[in-house]
PDB file of C-alpha atoms in Angstrom:
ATOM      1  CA  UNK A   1     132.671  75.546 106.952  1.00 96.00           C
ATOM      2  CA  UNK A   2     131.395  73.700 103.773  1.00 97.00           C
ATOM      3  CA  UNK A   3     127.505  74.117 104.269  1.00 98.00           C
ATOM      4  CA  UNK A   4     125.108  71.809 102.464  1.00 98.00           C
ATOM      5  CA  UNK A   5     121.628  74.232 102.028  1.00 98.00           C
ATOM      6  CA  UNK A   6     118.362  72.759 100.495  1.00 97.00           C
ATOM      7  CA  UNK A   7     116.191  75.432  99.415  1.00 95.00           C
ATOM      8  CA  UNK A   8     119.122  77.951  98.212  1.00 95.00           C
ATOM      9  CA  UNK A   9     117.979  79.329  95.673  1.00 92.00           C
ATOM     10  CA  UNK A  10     114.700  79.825  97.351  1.00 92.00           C
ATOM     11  CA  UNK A  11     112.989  83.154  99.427  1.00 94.00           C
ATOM     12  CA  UNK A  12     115.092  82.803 102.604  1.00 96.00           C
ATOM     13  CA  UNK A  13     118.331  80.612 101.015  1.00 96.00           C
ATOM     14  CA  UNK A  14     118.781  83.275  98.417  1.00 95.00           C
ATOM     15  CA  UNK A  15     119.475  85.985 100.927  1.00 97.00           C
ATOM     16  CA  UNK A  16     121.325  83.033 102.882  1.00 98.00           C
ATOM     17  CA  UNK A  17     123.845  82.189 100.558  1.00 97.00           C
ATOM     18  CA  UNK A  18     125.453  85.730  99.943  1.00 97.00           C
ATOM     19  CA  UNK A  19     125.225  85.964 103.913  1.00 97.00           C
ATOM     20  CA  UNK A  20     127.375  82.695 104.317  1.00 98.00           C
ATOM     21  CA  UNK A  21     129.946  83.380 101.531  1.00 98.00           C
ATOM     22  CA  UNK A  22     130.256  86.989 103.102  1.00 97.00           C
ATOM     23  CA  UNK A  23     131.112  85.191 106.379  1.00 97.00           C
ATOM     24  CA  UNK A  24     133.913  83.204 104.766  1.00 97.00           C
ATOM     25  CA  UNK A  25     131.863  79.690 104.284  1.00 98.00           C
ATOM     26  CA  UNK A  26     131.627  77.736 101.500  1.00 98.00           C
ATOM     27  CA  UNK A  27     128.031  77.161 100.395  1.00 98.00           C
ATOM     28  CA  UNK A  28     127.061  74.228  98.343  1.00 98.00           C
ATOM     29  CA  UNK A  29     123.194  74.364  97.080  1.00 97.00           C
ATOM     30  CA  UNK A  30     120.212  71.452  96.369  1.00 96.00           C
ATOM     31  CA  UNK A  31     119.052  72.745  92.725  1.00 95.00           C
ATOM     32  CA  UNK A  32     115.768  71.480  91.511  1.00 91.00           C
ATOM     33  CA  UNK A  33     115.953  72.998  88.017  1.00 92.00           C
ATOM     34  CA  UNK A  34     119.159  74.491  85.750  1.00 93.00           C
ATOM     35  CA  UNK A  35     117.711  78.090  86.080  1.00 94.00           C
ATOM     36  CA  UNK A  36     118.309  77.446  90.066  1.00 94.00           C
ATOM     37  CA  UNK A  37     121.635  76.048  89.501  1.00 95.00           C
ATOM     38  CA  UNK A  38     122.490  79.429  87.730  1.00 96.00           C
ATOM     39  CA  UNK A  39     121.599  81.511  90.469  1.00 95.00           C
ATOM     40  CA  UNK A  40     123.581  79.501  92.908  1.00 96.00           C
ATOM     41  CA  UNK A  41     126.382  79.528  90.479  1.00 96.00           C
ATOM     42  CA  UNK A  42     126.311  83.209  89.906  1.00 96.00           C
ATOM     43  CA  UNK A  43     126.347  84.004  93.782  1.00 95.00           C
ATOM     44  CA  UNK A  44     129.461  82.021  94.223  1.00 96.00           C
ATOM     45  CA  UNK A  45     127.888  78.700  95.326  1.00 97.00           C
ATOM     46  CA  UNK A  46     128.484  75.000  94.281  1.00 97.00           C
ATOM     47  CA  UNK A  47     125.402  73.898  92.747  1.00 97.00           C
ATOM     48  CA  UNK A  48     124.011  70.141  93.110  1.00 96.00           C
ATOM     49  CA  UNK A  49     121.067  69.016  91.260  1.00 96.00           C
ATOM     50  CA  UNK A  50     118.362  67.472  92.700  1.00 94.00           C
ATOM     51  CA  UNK A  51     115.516  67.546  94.733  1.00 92.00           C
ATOM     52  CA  UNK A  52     113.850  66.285  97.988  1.00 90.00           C
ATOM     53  CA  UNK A  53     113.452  63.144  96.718  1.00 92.00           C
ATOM     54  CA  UNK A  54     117.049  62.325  95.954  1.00 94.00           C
ATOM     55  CA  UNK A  55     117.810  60.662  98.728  1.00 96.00           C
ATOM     56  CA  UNK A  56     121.283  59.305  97.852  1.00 96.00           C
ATOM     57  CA  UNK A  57     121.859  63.313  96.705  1.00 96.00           C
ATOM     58  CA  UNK A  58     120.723  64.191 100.032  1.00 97.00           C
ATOM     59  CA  UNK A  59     122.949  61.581 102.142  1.00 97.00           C
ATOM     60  CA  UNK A  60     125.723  62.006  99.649  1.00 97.00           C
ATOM     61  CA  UNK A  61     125.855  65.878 100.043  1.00 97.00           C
ATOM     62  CA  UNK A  62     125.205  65.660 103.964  1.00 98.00           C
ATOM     63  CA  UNK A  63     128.421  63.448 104.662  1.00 97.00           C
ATOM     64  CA  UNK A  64     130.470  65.356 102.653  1.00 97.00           C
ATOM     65  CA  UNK A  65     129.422  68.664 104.269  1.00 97.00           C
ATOM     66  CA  UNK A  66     130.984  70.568 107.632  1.00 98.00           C
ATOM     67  CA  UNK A  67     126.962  71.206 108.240  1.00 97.00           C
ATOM     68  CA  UNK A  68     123.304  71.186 106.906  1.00 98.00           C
ATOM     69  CA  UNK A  69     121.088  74.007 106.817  1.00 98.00           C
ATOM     70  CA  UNK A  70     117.440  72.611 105.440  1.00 97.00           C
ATOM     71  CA  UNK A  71     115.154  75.275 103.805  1.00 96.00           C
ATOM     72  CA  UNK A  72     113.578  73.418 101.301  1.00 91.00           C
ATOM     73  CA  UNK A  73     109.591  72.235 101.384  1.00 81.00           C
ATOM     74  CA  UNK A  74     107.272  71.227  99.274  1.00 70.00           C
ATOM     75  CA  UNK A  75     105.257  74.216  99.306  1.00 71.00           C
ATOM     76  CA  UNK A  76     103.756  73.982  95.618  1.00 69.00           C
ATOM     77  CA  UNK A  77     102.831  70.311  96.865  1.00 60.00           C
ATOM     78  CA  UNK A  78     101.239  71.832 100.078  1.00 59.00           C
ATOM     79  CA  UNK A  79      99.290  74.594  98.517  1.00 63.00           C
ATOM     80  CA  UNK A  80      97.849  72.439  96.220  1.00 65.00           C
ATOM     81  CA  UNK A  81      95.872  70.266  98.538  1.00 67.00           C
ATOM     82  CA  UNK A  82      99.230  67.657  98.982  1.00 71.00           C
ATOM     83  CA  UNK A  83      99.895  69.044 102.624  1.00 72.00           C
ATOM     84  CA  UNK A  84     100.359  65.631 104.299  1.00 78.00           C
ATOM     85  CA  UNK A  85     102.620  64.516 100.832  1.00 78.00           C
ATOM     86  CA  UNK A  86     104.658  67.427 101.458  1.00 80.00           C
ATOM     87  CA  UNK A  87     105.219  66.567 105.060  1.00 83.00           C
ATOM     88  CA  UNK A  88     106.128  63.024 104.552  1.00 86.00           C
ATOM     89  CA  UNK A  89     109.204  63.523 101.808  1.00 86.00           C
ATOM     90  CA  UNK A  90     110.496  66.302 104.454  1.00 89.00           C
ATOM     91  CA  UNK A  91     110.293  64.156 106.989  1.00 91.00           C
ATOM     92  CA  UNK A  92     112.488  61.525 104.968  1.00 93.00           C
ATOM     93  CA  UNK A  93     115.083  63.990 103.777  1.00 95.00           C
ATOM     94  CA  UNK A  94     115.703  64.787 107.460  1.00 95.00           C
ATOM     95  CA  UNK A  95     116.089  61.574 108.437  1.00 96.00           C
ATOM     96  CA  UNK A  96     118.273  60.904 105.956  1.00 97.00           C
ATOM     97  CA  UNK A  97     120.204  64.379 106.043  1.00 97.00           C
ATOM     98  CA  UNK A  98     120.646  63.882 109.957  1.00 97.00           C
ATOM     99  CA  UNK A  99     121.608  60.165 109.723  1.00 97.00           C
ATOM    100  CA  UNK A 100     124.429  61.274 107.311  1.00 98.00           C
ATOM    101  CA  UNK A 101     125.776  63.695 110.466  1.00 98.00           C
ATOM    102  CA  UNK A 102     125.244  61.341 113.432  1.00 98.00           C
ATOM    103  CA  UNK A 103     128.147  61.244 115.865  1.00 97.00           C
ATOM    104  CA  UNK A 104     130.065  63.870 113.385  1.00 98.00           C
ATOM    105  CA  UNK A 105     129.197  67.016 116.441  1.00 97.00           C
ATOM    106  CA  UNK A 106     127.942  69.062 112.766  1.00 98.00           C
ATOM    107  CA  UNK A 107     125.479  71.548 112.925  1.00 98.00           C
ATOM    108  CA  UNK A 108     121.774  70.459 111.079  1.00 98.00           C
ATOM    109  CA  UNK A 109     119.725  73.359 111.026  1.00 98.00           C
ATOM    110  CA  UNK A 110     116.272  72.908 110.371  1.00 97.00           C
ATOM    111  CA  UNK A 111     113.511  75.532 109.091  1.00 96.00           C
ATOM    112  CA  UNK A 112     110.024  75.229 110.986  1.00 93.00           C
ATOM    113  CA  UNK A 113     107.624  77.789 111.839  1.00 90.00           C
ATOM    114  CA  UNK A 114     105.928  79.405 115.240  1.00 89.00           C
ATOM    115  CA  UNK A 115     102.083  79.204 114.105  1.00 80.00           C
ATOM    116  CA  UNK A 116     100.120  76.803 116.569  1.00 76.00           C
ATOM    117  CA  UNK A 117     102.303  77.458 119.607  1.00 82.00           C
ATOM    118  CA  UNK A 118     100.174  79.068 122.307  1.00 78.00           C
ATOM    119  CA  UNK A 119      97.096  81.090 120.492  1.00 77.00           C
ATOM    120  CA  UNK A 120      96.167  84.383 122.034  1.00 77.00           C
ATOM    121  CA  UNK A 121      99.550  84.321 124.423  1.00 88.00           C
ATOM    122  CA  UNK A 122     103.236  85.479 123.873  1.00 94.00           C
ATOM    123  CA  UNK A 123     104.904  81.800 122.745  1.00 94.00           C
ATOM    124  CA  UNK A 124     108.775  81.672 123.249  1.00 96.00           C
ATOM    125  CA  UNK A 125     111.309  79.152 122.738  1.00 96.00           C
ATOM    126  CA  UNK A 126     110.438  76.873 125.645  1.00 94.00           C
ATOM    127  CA  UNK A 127     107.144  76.444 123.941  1.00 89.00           C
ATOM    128  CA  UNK A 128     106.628  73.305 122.317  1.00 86.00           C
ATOM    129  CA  UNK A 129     103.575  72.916 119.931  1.00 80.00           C
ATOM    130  CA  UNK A 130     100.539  70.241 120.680  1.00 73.00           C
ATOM    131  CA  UNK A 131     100.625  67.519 118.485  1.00 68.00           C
ATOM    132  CA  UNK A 132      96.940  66.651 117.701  1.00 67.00           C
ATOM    133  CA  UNK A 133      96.730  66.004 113.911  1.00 63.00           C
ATOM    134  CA  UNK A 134      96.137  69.516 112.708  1.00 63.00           C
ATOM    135  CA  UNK A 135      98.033  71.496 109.790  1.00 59.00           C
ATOM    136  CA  UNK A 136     100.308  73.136 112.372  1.00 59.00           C
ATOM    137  CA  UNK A 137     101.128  70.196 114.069  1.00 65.00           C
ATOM    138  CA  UNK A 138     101.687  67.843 111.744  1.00 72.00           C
ATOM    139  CA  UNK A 139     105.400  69.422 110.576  1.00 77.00           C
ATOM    140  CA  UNK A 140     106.185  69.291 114.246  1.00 84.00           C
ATOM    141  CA  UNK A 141     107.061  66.016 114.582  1.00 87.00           C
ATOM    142  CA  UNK A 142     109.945  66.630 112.022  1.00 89.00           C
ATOM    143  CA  UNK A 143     111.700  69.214 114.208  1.00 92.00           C
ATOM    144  CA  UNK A 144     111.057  67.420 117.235  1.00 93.00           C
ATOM    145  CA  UNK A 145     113.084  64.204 115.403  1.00 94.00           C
ATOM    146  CA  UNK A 146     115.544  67.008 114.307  1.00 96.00           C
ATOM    147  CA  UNK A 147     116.584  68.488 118.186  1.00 96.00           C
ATOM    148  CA  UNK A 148     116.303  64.725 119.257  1.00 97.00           C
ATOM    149  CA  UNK A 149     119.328  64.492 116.987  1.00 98.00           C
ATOM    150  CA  UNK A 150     120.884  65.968 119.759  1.00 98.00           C
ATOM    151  CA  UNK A 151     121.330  62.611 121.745  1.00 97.00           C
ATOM    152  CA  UNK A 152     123.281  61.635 118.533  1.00 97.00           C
ATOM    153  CA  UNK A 153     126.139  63.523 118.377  1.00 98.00           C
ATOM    154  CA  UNK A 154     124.474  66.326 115.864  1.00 98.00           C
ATOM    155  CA  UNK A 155     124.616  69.985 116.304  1.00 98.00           C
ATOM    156  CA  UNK A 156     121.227  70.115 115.979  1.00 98.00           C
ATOM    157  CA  UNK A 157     118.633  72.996 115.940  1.00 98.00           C
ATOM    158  CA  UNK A 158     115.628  74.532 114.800  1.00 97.00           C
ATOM    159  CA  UNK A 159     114.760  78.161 113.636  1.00 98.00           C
ATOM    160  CA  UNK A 160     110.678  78.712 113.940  1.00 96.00           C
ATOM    161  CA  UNK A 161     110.219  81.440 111.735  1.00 96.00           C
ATOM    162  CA  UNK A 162     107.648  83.882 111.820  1.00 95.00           C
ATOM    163  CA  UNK A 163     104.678  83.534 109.083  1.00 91.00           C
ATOM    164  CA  UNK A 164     105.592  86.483 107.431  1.00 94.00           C
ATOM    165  CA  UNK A 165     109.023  86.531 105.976  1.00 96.00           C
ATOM    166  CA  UNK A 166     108.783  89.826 104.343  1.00 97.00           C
ATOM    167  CA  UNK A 167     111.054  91.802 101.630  1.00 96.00           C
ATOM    168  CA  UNK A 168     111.275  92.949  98.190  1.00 95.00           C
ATOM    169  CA  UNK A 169     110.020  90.334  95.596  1.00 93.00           C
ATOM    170  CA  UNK A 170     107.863  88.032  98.659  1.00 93.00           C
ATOM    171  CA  UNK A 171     105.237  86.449  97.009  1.00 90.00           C
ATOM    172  CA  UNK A 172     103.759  84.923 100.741  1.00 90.00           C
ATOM    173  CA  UNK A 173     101.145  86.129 102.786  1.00 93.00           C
ATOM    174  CA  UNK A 174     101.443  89.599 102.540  1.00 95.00           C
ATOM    175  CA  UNK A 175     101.556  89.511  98.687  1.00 95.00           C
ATOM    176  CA  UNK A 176      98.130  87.402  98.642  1.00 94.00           C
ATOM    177  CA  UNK A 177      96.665  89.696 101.250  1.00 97.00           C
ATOM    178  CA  UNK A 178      97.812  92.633  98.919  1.00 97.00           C
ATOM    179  CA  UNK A 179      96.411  90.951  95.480  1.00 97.00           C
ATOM    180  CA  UNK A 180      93.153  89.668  97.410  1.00 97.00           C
ATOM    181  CA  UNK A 181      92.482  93.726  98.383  1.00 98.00           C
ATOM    182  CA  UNK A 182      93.008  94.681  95.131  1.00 97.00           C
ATOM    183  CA  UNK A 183      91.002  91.840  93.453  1.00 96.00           C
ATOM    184  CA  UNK A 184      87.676  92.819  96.010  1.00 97.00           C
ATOM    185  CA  UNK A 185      88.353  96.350  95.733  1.00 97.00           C
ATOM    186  CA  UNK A 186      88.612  96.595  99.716  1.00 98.00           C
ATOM    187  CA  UNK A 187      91.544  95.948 102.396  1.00 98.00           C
ATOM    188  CA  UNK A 188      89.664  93.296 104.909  1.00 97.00           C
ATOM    189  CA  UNK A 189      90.847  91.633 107.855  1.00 97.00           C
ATOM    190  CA  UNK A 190      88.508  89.760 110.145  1.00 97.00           C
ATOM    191  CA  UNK A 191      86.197  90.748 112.830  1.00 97.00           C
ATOM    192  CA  UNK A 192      87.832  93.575 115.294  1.00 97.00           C
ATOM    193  CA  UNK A 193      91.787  92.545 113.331  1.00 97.00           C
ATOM    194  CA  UNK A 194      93.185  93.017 116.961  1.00 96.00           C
ATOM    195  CA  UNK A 195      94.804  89.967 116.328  1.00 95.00           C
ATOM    196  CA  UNK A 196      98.781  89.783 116.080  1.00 95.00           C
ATOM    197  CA  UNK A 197     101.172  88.240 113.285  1.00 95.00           C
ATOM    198  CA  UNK A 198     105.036  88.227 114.193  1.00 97.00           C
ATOM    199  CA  UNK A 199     107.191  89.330 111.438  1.00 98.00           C
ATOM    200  CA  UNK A 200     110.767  89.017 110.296  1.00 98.00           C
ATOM    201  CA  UNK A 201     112.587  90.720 107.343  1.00 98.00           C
ATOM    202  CA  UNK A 202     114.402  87.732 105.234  1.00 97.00           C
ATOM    203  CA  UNK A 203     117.450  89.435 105.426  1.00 97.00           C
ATOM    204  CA  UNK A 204     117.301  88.740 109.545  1.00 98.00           C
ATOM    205  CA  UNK A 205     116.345  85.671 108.951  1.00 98.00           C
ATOM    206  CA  UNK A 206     119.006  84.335 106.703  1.00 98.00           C
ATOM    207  CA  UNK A 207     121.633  86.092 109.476  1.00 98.00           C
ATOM    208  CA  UNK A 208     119.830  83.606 112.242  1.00 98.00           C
ATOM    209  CA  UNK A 209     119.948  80.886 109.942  1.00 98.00           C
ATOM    210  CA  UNK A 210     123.948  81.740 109.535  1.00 98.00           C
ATOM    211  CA  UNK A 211     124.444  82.120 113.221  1.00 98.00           C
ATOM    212  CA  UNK A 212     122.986  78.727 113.884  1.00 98.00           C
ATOM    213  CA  UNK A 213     125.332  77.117 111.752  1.00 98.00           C
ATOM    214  CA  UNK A 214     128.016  78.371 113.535  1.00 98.00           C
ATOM    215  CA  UNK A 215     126.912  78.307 117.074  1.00 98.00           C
ATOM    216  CA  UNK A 216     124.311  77.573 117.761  1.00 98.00           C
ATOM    217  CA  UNK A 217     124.362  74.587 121.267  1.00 98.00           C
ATOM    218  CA  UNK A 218     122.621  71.280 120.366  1.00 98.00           C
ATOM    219  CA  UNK A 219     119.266  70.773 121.040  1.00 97.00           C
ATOM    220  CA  UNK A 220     118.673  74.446 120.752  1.00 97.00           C
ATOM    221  CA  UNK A 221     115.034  75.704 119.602  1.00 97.00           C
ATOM    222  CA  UNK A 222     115.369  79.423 118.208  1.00 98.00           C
ATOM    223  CA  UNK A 223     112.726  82.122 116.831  1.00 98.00           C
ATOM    224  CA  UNK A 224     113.341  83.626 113.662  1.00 98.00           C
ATOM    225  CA  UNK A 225     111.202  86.598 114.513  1.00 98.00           C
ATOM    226  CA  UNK A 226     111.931  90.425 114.728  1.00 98.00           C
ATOM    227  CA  UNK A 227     108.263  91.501 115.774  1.00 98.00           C
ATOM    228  CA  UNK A 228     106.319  89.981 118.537  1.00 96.00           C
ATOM    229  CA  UNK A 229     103.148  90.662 116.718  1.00 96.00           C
ATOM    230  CA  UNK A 230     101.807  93.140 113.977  1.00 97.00           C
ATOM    231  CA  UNK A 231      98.034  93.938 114.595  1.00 98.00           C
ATOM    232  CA  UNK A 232      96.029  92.457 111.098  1.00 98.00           C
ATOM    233  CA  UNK A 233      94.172  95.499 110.849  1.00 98.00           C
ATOM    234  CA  UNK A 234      97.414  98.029 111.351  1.00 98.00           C
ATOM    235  CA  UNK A 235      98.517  95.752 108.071  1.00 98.00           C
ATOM    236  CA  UNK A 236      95.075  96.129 106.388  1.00 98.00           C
ATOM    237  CA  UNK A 237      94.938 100.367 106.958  1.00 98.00           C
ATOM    238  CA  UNK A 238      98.893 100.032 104.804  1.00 98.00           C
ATOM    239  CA  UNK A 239      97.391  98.220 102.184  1.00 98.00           C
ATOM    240  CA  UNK A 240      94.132 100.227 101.426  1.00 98.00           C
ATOM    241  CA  UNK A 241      95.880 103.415 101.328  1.00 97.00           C
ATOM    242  CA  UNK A 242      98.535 102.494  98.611  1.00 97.00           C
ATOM    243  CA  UNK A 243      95.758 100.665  96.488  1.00 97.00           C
ATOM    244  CA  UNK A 244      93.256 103.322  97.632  1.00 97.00           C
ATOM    245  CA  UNK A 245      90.889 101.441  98.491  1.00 98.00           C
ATOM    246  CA  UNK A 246      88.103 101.027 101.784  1.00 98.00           C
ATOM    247  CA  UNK A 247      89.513  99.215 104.658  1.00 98.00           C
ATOM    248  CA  UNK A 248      86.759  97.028 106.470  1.00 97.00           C
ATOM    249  CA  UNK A 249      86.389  94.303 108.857  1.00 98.00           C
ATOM    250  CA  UNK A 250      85.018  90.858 107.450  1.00 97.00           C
ATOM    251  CA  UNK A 251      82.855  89.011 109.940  1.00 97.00           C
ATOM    252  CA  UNK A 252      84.506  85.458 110.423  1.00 96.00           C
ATOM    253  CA  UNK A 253      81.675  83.394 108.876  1.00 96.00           C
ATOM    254  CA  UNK A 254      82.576  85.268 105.531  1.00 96.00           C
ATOM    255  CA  UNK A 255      86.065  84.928 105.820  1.00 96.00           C
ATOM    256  CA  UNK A 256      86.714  82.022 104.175  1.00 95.00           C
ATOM    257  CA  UNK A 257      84.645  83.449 101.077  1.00 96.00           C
ATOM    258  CA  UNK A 258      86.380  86.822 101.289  1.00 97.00           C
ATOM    259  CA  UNK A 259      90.000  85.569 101.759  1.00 96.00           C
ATOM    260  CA  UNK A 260      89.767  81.560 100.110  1.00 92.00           C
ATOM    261  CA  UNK A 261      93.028  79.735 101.558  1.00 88.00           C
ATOM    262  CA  UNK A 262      94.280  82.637 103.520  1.00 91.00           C
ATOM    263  CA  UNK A 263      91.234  82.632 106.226  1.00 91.00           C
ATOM    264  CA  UNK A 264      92.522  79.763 108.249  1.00 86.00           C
ATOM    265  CA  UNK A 265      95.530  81.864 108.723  1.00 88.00           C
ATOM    266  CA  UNK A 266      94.718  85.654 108.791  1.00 93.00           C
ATOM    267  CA  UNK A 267      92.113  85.093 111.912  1.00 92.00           C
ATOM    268  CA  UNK A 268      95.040  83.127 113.962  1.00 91.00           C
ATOM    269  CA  UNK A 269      96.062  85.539 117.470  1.00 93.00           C
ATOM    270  CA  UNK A 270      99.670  84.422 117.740  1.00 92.00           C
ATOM    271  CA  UNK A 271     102.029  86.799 119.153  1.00 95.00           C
ATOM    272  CA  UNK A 272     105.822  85.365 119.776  1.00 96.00           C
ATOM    273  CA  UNK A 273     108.601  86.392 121.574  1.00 97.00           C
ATOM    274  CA  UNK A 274     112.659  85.565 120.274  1.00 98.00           C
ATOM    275  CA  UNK A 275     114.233  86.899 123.634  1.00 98.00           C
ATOM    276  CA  UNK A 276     115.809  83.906 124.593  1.00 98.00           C
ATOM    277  CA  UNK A 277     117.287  83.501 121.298  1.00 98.00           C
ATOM    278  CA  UNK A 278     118.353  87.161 120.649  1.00 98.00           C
ATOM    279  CA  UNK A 279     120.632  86.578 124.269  1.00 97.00           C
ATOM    280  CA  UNK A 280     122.058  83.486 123.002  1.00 98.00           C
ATOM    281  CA  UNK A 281     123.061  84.015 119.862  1.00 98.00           C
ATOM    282  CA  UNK A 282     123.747  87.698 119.831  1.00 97.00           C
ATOM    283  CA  UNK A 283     121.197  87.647 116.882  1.00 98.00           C
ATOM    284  CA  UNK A 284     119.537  91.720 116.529  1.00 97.00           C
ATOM    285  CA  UNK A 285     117.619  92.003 113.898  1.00 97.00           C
ATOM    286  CA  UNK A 286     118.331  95.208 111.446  1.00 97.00           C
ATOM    287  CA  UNK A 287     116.071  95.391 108.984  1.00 97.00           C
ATOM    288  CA  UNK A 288     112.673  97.109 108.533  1.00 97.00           C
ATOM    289  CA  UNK A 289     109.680  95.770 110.552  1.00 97.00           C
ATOM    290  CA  UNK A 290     106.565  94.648 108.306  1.00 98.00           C
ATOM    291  CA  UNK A 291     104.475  98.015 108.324  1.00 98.00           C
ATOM    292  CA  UNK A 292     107.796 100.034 107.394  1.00 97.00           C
ATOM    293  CA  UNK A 293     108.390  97.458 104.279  1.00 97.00           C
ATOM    294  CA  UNK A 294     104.891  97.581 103.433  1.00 97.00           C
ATOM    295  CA  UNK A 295     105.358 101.887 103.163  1.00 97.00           C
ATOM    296  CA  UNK A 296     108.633 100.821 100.928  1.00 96.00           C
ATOM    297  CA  UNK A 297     105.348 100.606  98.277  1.00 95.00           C
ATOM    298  CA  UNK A 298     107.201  97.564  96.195  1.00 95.00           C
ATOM    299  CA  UNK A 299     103.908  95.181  97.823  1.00 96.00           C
ATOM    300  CA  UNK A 300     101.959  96.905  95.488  1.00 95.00           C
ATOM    301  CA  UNK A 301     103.435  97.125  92.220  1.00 90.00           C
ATOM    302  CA  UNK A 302     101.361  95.618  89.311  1.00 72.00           C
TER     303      UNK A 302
END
């Protein structure tokens, strides 16, 4: 297939494109910048430059494609306090992606993620998250429009990933949990850190992304997650013995002090299951689990 990819020269797309083109696809990337276009270039892609808000590049790219897998998010937007800006141009490059495959039976794959699903239970794919205005909900909407694409002759689906994507060279949550310990000279989590984080290597990740493209039914809601959940604290005891430093518990009304941004996340009890989608798309992830890669020691190289 010819596969249209925003986001490919990104954390997840860059280990994606390599696995398509090893699976005899033909990859063309969304490019923000020249130095991206490069990279997709090198790794045997077709490069297209533009961004999000291209919307003709978008439509343009999606028509001419076999399939759509969408990566790409504001995230330097969202970090930055531009959460519900962020939101909004995804939600129109969907609906302008998906409207480009409508009654075409392509695949549109779209990225979401799993936080917000059931707190403090196992969530699995039948799961649907509550939409009630908050951070984790908000994005929901767009992969509900997405698998409602369904009922329009697209392919569609959506891979909830787990909040940490982890590997060599992530700069996510794990890296700003590692540079916080160092920066406070101890490895926190909060209160008893009983609480659980699924986990997926990138390299697993991309695979799912692959497999969805290629068969994945329409409609279908998969889990892009390898662990059901990592105890906080098991990740906290990694990280203060490489930087050799105390490992303590930080009560939750100092957590936002201790941690900044990172405290409405770290706290969150979210454990999540990818059975069903493991039996559906023959999907096993290979790669090491999050307290192996942390041991790898690259989290904690200056």
């Amino acid at each position: 297939m010819r596969i249209f990819v925003t986001g490919a020269s990104g954390w997840i797309g860059s280990a994606l494109v390599p696995d398509l083109i090893g699976a005899g696809h033909q990859v063309v990337g969304l490019a923000r910048s020249e130095a991206s276009a490069a990279a997709l270039t090198a790794a045997g892609a077709e490069a297209v430059r533009g961004s999000l808000d291209d919307l003709d590049v978008l439509r343009n790219s999606a028509a001419a494609s076999d399939g759509v897998i969408h990566l790409a998010f504001k995230h330097d937007v969202a970090f930055s306090g531009g959460f519900q800006g962020a939101v909004e141009a995804d939600r129109r490059a969907v609906d302008v992606l998906g409207d480009a495959l409508v009654g075409t039976g392509r695949p549109f794959v779209l990225a979401s993620g799993v936080a917000g699903l059931a707190p403090g239970q196992v969530a699995t794919e039948r799961n649907m998250p509550t939409v009630d205005g908050s951070v984790f909900s908000t994005r929901s909407l767009t992969a509900e429009a997405v698998l409602a694409l369904a009922s329009r002759g697209v392919r569609s689906s959506v891979v909830r990933l787990a909040p940490t994507c982890h590997g060599d060279g992530d700069q996510g949550f794990m890296a700003t949990l590692v540079d916080i310990a160092r920066t406070r000279g101890v490895s926190g989590y909060i209160g008893d850190g009983a609480n659980r984080w699924p986990a997926v290597h990138r390299r697993d990740a991309a695979r799912l992304f692959r497999l969805a493209a290629e068969k994945a039914p329409a409609g279908s809601v998969l889990h892009g997650v390898a662990e059901e959940g990592v105890a906080i604290r098991d990740v906290a005891a990694v990280i203060g013995r490489h930087l050799d430093v105390p490992v303590t518990s930080v009560a939750p009304e100092d957590a936002a002090e201790h941690f900044t941004w990172l405290s409405g996340f770290l706290g969150l009890d979210m454990p999540v299951s990818s059975a069903l989608t493991r039996q559906l798309l023959d999907w096993e992830p290979a790669h090491p689990g999050l307290l192996e890669d942390l041991e790898k020691g690259y989290y904690f190289q200056s």
